[in-house]
JSON list of C-alpha atoms in Angstrom, two decimals:
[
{"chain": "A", "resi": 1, "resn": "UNK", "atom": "CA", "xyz": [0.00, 0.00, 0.00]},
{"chain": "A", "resi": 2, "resn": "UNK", "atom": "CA", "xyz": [1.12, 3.63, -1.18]},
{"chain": "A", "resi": 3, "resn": "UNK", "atom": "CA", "xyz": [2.03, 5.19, 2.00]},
{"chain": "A", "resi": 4, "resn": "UNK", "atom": "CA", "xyz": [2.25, 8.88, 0.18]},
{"chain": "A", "resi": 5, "resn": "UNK", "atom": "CA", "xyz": [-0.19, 10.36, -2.49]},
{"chain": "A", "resi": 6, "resn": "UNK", "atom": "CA", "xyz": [0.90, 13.26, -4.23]},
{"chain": "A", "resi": 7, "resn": "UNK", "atom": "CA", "xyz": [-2.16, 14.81, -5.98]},
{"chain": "A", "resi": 8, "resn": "UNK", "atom": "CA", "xyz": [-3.96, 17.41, -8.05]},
{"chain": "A", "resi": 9, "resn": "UNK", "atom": "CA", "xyz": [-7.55, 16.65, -6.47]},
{"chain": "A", "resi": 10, "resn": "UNK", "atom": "CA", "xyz": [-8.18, 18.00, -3.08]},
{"chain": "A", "resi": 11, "resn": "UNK", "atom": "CA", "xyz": [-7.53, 15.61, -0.57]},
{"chain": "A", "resi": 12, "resn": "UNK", "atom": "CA", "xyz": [-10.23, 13.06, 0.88]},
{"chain": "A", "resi": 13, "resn": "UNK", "atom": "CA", "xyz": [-9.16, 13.58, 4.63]},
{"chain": "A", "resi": 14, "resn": "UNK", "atom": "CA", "xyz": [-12.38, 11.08, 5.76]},
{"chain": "A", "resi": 15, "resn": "UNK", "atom": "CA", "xyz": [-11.06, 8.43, 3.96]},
{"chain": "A", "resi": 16, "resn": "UNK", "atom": "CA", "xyz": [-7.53, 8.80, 4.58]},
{"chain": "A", "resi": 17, "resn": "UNK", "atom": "CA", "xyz": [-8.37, 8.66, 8.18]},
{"chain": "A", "resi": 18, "resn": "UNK", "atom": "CA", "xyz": [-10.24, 5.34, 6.90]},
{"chain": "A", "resi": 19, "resn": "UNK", "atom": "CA", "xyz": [-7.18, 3.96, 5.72]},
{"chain": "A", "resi": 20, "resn": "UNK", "atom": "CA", "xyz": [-5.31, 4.79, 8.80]},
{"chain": "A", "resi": 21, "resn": "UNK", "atom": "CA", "xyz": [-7.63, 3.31, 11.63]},
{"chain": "A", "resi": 22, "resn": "UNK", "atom": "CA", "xyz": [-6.85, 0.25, 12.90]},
{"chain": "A", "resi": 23, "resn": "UNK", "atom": "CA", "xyz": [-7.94, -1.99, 15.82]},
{"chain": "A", "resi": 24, "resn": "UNK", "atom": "CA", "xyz": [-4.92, -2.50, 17.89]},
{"chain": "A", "resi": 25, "resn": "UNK", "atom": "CA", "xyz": [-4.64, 1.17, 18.01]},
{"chain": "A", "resi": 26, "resn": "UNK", "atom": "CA", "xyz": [-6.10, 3.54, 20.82]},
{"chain": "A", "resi": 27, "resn": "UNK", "atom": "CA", "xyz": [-4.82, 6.57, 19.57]},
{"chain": "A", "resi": 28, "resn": "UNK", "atom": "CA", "xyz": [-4.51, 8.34, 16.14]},
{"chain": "A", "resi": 29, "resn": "UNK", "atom": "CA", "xyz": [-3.01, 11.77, 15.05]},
{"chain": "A", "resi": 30, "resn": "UNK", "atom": "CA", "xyz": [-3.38, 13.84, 12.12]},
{"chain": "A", "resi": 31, "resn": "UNK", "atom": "CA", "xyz": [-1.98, 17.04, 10.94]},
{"chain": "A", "resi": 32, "resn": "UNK", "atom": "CA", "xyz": [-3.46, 19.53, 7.72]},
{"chain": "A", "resi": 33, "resn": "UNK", "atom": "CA", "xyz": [-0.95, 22.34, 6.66]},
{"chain": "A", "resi": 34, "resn": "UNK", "atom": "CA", "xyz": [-3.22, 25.25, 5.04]},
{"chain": "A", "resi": 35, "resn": "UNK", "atom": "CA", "xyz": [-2.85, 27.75, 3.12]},
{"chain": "A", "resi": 36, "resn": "UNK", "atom": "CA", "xyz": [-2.37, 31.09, 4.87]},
{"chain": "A", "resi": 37, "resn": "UNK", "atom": "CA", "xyz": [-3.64, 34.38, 3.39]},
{"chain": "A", "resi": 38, "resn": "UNK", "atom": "CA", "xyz": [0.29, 35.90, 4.33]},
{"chain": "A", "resi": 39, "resn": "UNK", "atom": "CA", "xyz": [3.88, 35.21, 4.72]},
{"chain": "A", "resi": 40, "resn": "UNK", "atom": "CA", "xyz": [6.26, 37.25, 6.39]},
{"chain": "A", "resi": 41, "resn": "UNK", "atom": "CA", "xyz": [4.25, 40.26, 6.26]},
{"chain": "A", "resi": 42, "resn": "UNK", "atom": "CA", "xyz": [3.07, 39.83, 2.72]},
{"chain": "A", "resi": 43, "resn": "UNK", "atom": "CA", "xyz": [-0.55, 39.05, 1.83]},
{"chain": "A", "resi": 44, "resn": "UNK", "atom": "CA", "xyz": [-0.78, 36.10, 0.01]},
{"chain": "A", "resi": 45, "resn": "UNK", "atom": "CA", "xyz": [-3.64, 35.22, -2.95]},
{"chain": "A", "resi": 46, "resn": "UNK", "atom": "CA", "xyz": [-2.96, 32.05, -4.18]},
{"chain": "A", "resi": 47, "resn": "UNK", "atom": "CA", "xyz": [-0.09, 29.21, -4.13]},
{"chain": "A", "resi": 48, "resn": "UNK", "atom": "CA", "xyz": [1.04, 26.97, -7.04]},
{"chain": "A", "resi": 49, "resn": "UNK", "atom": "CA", "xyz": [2.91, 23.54, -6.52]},
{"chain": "A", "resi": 50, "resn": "UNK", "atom": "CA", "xyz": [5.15, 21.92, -8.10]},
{"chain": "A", "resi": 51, "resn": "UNK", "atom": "CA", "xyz": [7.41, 18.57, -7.59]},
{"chain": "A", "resi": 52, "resn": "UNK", "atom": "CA", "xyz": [9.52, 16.13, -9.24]},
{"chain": "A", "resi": 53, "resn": "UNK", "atom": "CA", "xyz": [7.22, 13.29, -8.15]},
{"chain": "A", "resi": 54, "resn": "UNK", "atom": "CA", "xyz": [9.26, 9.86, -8.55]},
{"chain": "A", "resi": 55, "resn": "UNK", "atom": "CA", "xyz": [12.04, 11.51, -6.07]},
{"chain": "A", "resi": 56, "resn": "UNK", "atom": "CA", "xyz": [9.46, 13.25, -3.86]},
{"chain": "A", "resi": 57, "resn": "UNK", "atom": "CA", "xyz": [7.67, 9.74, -3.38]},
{"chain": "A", "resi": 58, "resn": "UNK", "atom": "CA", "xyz": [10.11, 7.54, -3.08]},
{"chain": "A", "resi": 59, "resn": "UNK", "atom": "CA", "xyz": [11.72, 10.28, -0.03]},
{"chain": "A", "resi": 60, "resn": "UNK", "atom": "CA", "xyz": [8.38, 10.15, 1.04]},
{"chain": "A", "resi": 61, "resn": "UNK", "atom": "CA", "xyz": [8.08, 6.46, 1.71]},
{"chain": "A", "resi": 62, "resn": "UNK", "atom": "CA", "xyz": [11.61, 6.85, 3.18]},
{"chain": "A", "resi": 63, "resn": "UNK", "atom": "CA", "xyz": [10.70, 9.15, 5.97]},
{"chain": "A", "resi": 64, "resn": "UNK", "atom": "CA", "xyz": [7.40, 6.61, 6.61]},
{"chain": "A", "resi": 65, "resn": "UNK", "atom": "CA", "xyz": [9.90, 3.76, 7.04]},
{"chain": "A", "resi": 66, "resn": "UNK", "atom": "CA", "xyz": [11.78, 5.73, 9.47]},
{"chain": "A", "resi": 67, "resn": "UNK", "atom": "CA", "xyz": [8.76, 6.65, 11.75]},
{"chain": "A", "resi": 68, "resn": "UNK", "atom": "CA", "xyz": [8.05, 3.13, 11.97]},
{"chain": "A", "resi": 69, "resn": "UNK", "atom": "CA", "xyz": [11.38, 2.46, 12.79]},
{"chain": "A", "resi": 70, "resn": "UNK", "atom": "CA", "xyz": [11.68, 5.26, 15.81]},
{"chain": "A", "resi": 71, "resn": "UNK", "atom": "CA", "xyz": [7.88, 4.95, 16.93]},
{"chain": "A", "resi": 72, "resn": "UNK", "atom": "CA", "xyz": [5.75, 2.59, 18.34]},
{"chain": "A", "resi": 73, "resn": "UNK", "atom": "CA", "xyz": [3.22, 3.34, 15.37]},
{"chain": "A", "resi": 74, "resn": "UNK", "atom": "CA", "xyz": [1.15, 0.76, 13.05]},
{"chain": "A", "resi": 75, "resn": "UNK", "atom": "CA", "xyz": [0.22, 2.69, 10.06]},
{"chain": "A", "resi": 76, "resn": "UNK", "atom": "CA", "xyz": [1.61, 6.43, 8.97]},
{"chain": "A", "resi": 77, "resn": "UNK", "atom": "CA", "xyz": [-0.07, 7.75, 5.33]},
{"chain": "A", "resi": 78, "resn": "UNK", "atom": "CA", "xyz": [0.53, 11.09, 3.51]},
{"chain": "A", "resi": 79, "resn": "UNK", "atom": "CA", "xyz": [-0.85, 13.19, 0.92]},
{"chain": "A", "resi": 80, "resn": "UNK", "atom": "CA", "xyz": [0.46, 17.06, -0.37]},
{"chain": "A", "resi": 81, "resn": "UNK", "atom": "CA", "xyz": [-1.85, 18.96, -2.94]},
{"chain": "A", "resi": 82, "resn": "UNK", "atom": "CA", "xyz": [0.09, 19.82, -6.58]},
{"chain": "A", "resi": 83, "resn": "UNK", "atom": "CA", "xyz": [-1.27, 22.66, -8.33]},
{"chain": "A", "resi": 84, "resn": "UNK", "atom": "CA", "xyz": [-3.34, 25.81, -8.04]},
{"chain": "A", "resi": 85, "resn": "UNK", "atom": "CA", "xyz": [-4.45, 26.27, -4.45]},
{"chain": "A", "resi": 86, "resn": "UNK", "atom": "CA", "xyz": [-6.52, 29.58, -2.63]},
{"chain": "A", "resi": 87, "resn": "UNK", "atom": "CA", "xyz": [-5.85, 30.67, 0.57]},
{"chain": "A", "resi": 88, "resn": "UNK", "atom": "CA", "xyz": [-7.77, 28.02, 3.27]},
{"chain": "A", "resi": 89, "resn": "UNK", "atom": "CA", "xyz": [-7.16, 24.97, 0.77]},
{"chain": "A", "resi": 90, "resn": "UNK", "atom": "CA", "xyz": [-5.72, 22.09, 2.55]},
{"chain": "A", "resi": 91, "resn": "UNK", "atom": "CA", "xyz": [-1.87, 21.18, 1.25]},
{"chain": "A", "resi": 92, "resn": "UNK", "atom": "CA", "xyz": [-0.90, 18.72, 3.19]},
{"chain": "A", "resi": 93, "resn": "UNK", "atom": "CA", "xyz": [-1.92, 16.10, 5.42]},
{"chain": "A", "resi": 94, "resn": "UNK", "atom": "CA", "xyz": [-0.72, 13.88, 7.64]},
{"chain": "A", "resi": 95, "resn": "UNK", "atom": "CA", "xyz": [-1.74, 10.95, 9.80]},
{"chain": "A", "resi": 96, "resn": "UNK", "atom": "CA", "xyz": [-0.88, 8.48, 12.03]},
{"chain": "A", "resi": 97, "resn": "UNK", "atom": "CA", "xyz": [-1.87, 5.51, 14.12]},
{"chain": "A", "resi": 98, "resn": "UNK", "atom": "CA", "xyz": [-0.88, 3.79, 17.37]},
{"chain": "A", "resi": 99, "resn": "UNK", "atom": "CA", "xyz": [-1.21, 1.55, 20.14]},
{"chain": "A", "resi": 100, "resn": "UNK", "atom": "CA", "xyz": [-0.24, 4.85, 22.86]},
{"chain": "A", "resi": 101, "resn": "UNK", "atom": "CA", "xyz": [-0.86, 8.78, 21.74]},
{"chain": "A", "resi": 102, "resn": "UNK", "atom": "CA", "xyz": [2.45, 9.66, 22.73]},
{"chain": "A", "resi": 103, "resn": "UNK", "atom": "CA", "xyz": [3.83, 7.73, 19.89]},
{"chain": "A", "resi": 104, "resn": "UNK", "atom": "CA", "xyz": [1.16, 9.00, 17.27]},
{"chain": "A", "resi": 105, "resn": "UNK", "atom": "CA", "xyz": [1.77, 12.27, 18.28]},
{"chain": "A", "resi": 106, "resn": "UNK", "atom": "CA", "xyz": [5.47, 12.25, 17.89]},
{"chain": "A", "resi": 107, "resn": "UNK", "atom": "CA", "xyz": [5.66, 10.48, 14.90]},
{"chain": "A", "resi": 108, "resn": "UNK", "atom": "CA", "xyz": [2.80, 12.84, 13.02]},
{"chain": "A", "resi": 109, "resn": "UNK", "atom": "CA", "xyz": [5.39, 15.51, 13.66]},
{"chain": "A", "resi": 110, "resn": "UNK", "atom": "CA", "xyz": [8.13, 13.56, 13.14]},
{"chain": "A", "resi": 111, "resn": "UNK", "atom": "CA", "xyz": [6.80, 13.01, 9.44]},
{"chain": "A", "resi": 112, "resn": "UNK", "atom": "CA", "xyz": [5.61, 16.64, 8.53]},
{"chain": "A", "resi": 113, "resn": "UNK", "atom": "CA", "xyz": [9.12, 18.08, 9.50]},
{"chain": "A", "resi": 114, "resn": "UNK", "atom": "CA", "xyz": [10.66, 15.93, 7.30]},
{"chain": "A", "resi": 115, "resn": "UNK", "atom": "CA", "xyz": [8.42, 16.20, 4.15]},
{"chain": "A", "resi": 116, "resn": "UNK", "atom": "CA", "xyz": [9.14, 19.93, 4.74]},
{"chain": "A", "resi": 117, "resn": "UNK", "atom": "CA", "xyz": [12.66, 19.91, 5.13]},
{"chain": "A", "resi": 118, "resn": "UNK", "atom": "CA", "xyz": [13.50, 16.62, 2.15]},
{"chain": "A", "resi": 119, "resn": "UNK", "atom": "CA", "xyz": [10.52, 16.10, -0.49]},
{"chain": "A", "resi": 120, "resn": "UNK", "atom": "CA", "xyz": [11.30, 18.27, -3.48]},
{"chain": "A", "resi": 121, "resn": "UNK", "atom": "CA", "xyz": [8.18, 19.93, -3.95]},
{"chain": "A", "resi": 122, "resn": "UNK", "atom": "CA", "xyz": [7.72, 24.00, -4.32]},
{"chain": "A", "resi": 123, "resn": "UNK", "atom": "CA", "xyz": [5.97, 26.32, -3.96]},
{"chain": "A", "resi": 124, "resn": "UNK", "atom": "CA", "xyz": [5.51, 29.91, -5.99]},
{"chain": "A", "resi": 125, "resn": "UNK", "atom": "CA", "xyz": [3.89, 32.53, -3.86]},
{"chain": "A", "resi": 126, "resn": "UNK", "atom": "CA", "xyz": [1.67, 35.17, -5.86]},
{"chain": "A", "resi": 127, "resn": "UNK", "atom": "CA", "xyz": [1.00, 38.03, -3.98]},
{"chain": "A", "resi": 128, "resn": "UNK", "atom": "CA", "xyz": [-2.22, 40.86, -2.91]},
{"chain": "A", "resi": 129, "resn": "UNK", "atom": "CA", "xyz": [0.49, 43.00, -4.86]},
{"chain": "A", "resi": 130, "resn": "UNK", "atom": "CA", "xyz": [0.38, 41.08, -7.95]},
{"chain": "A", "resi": 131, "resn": "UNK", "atom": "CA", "xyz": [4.20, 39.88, -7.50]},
{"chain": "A", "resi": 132, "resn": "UNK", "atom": "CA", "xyz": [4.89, 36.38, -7.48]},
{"chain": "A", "resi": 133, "resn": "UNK", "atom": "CA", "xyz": [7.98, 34.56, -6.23]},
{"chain": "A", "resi": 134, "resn": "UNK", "atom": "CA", "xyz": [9.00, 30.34, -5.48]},
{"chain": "A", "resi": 135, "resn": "UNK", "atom": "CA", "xyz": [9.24, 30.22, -1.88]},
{"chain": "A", "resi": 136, "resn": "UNK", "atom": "CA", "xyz": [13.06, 29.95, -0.56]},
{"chain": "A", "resi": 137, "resn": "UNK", "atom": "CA", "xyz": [14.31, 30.35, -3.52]},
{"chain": "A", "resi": 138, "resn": "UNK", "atom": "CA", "xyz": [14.67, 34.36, -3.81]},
{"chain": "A", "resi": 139, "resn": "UNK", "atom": "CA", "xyz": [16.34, 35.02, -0.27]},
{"chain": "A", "resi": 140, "resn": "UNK", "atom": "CA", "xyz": [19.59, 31.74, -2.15]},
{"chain": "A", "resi": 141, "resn": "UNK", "atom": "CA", "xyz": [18.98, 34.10, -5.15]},
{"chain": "A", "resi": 142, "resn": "UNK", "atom": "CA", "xyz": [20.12, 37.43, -2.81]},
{"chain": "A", "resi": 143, "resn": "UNK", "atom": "CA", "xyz": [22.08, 35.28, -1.14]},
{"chain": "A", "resi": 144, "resn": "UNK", "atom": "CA", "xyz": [24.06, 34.46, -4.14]},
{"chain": "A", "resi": 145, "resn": "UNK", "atom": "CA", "xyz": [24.61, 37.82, -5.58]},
{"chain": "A", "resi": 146, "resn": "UNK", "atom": "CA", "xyz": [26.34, 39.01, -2.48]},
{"chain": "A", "resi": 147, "resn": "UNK", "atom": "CA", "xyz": [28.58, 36.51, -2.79]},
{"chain": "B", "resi": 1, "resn": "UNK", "atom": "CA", "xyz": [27.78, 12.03, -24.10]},
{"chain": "B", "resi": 2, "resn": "UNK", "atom": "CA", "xyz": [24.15, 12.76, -24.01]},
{"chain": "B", "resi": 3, "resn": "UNK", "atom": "CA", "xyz": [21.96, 13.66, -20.74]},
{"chain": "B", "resi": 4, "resn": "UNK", "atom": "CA", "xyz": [18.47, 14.67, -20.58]},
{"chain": "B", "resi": 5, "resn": "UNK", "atom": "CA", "xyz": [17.48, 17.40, -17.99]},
{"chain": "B", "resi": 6, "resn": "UNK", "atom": "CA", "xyz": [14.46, 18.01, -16.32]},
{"chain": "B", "resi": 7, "resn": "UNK", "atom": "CA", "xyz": [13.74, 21.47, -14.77]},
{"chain": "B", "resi": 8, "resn": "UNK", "atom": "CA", "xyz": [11.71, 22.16, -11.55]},
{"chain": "B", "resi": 9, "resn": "UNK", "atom": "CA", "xyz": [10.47, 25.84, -10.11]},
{"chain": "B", "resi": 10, "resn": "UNK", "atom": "CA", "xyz": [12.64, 28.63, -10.26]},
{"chain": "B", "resi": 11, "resn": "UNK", "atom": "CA", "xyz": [15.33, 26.84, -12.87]},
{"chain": "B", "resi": 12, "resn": "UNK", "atom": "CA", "xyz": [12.81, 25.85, -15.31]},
{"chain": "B", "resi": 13, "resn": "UNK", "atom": "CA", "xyz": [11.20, 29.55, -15.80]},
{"chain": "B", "resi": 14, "resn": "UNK", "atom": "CA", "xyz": [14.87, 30.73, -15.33]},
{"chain": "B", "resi": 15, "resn": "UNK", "atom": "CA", "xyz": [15.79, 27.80, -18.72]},
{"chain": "B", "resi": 16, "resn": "UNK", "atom": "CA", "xyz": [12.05, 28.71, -20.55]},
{"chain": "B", "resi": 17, "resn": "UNK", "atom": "CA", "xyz": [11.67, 25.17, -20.50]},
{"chain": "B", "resi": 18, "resn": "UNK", "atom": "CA", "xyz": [10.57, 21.73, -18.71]},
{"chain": "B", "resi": 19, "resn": "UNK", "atom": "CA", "xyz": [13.14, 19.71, -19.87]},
{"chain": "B", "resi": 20, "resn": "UNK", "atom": "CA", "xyz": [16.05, 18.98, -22.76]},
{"chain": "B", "resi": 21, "resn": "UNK", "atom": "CA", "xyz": [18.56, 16.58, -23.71]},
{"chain": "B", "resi": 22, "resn": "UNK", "atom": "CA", "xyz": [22.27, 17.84, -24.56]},
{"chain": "B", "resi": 23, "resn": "UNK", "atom": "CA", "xyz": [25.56, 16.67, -25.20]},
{"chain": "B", "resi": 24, "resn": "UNK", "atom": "CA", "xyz": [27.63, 17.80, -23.15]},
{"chain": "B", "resi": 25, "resn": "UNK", "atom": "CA", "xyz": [31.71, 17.01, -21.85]},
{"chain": "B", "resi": 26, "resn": "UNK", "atom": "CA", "xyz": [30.89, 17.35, -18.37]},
{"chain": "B", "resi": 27, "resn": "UNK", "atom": "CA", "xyz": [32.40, 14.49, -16.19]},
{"chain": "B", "resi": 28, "resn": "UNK", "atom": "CA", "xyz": [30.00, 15.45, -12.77]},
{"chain": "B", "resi": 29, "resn": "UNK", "atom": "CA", "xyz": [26.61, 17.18, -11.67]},
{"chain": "B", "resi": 30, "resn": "UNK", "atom": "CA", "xyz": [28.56, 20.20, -10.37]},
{"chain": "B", "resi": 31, "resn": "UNK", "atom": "CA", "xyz": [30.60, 20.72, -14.34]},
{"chain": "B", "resi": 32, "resn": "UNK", "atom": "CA", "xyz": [27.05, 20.04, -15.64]},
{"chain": "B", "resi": 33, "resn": "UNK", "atom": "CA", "xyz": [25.82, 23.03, -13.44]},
{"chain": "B", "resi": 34, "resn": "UNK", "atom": "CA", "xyz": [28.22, 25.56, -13.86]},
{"chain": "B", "resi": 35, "resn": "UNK", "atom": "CA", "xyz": [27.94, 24.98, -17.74]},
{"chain": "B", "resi": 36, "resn": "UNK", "atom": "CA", "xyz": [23.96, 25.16, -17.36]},
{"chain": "B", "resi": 37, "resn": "UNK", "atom": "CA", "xyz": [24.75, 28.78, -15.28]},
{"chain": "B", "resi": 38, "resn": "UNK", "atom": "CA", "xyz": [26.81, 29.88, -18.07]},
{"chain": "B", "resi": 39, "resn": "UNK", "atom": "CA", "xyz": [23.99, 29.36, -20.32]},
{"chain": "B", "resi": 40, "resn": "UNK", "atom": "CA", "xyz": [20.80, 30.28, -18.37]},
{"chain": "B", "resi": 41, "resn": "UNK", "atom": "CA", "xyz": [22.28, 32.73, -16.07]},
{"chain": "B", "resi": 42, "resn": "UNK", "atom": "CA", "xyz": [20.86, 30.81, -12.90]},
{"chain": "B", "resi": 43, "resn": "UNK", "atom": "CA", "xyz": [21.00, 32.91, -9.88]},
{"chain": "B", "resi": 44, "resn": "UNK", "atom": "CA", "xyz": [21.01, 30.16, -7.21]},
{"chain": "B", "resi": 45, "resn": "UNK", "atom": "CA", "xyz": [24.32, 28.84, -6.28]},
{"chain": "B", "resi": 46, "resn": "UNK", "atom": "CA", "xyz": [25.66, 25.24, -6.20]},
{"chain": "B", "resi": 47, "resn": "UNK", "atom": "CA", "xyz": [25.72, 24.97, -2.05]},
{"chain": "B", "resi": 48, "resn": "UNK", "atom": "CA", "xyz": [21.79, 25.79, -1.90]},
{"chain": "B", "resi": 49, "resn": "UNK", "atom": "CA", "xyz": [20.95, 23.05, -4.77]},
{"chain": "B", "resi": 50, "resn": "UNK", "atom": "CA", "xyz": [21.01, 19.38, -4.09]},
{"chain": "B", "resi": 51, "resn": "UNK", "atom": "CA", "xyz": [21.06, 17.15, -7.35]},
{"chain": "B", "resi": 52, "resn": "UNK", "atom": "CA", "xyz": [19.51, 13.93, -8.15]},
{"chain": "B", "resi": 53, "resn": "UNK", "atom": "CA", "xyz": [20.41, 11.30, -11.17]},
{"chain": "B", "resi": 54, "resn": "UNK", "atom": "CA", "xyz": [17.94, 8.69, -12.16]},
{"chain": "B", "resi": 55, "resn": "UNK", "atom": "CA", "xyz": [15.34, 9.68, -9.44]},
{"chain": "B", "resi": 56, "resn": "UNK", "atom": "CA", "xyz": [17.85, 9.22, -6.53]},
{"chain": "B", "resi": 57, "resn": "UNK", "atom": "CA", "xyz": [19.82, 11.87, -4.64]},
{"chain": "B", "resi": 58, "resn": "UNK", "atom": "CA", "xyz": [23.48, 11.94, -5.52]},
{"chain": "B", "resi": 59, "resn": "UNK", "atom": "CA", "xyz": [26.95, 13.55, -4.92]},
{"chain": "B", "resi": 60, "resn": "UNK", "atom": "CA", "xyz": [27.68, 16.40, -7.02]},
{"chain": "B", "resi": 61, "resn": "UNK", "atom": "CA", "xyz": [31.05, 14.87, -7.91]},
{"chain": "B", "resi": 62, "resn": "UNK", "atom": "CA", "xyz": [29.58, 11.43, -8.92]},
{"chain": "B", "resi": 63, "resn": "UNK", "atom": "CA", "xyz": [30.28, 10.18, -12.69]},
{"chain": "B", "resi": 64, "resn": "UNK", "atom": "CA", "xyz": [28.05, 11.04, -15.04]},
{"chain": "B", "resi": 65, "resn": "UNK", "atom": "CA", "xyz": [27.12, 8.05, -17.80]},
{"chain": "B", "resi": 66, "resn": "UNK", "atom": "CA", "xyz": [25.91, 8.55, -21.26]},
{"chain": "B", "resi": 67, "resn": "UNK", "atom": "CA", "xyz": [21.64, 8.52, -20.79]},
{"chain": "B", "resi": 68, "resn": "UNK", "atom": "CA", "xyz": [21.55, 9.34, -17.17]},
{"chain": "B", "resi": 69, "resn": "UNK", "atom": "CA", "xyz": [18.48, 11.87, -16.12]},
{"chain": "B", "resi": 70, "resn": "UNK", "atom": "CA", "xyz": [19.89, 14.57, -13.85]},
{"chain": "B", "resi": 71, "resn": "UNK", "atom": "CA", "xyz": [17.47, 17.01, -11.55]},
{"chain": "B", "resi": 72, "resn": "UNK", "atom": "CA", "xyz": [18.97, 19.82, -9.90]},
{"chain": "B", "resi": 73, "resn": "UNK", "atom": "CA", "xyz": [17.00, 20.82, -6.96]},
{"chain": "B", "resi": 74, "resn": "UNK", "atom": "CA", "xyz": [16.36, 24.48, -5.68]},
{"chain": "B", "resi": 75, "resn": "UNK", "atom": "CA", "xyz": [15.80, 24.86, -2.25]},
{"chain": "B", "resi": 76, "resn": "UNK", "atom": "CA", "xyz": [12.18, 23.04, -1.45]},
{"chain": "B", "resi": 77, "resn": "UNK", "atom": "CA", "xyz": [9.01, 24.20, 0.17]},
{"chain": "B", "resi": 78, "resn": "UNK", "atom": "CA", "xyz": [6.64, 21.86, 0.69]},
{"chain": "B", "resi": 79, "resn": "UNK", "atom": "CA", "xyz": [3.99, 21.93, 3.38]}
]
């Protein structure tokens, strides 16, 4: 079973959830990432994403393995939104189950920190201003011209 | 020796284009890049990038072979 789902539709949190229950476990964790209407002081209108999905799911999987490694979990799944989004749309989700809810909680985080930090996905801010620039990406740009 | 590209975010509006194959002399990811920078004028320097071949991460001084698929990867955002 695909343990990440990287996807254009909005995603089916309900049956995700479904997917993730499980009747040795007592507790289960989730996490949804939303769009926010501003970043670092700049109002924000829509977001596009982008990924190079065969690396970005097989990392994916990777970080799943490890949580099941560190955690006393029995089932982690994933999902992050490609495409056109508006502010409130859900990007990501994340959700775990477990025997304990220390375990589910820890590895719920553990997994969302590391899809941030490792998947290669973007993301292109456009702005209330009508400017529009990939996330990250301008601040190495600066960065790089001072050198 | 030929190697096809494929562009992500900020490098492929920077190239004006998803993806090419070229011939190039370059022995490593890192030669490949600095040739690409000559070419495109990307901003973003080596250090921030990582760089995949074949849909795996790799070192920027491993051996490139004729065919391979190499990704360089701008700083990521997901979430």
């Amino acid at each position: 079973m695909s343990t990440f789902l990287l996807q254009k539709e909005p995603i089916d949190t309900a049956a995700l959830r479904q997917r993730v229950a499980d009747p040795d476990c007592g507790g289960y964790a989730s996490f949804e990432g939303w769009i926010r209407n501003e970043n670092e002081g700049r109002a924000v209108s829509r977001l596009e994403y982008e990924a190079y999905a065969p690396l970005a799911i097989a990392e994916a999987h990777r970080i799943v393995n490890e949580a099941l490694k560190r955690f006393e979990i029995n089932n982690a799944l994933s999902a992050h939104r490609l495409g056109a989004l508006d502010v409130g749309d859900l990007a990501v989700w994340v959700g775990v189950s477990a025997p304990h809810r220390a375990d589910a909680f820890a590895a719920c985080r553990y997994i969302i920190d590391e899809i941030k930090q490792r998947l290669p996905i973007w993301k292109k801010e456009h702005y209330a201003d009508g400017k529009a620039q990939w996330v990250n990406c301008a601040q190495c740009a600066s960065q790089a011209s001072l050198v | 020796m030929q190697i096809h590209i494929d562009y992500f975010a900020i490098l492929r509006e920077q190239a004006g284009r998803q993806r090419e194959t070229l011939q190039t002399d370059a022995k490593t990811p890192a030669h490949l890049y600095l040739q690409l920078c000559e070419q495109y004028g990307f901003e973003l320097i080596q250090a921030r990038l990582r760089v995949a071949i074949n849909d795996e991460f790799c070192d920027w001084s491993q051996n490139l072979s004729d065919g391979d698929r190499v990704v360089f990867i701008p700083p990521v955002a997901g979430g």
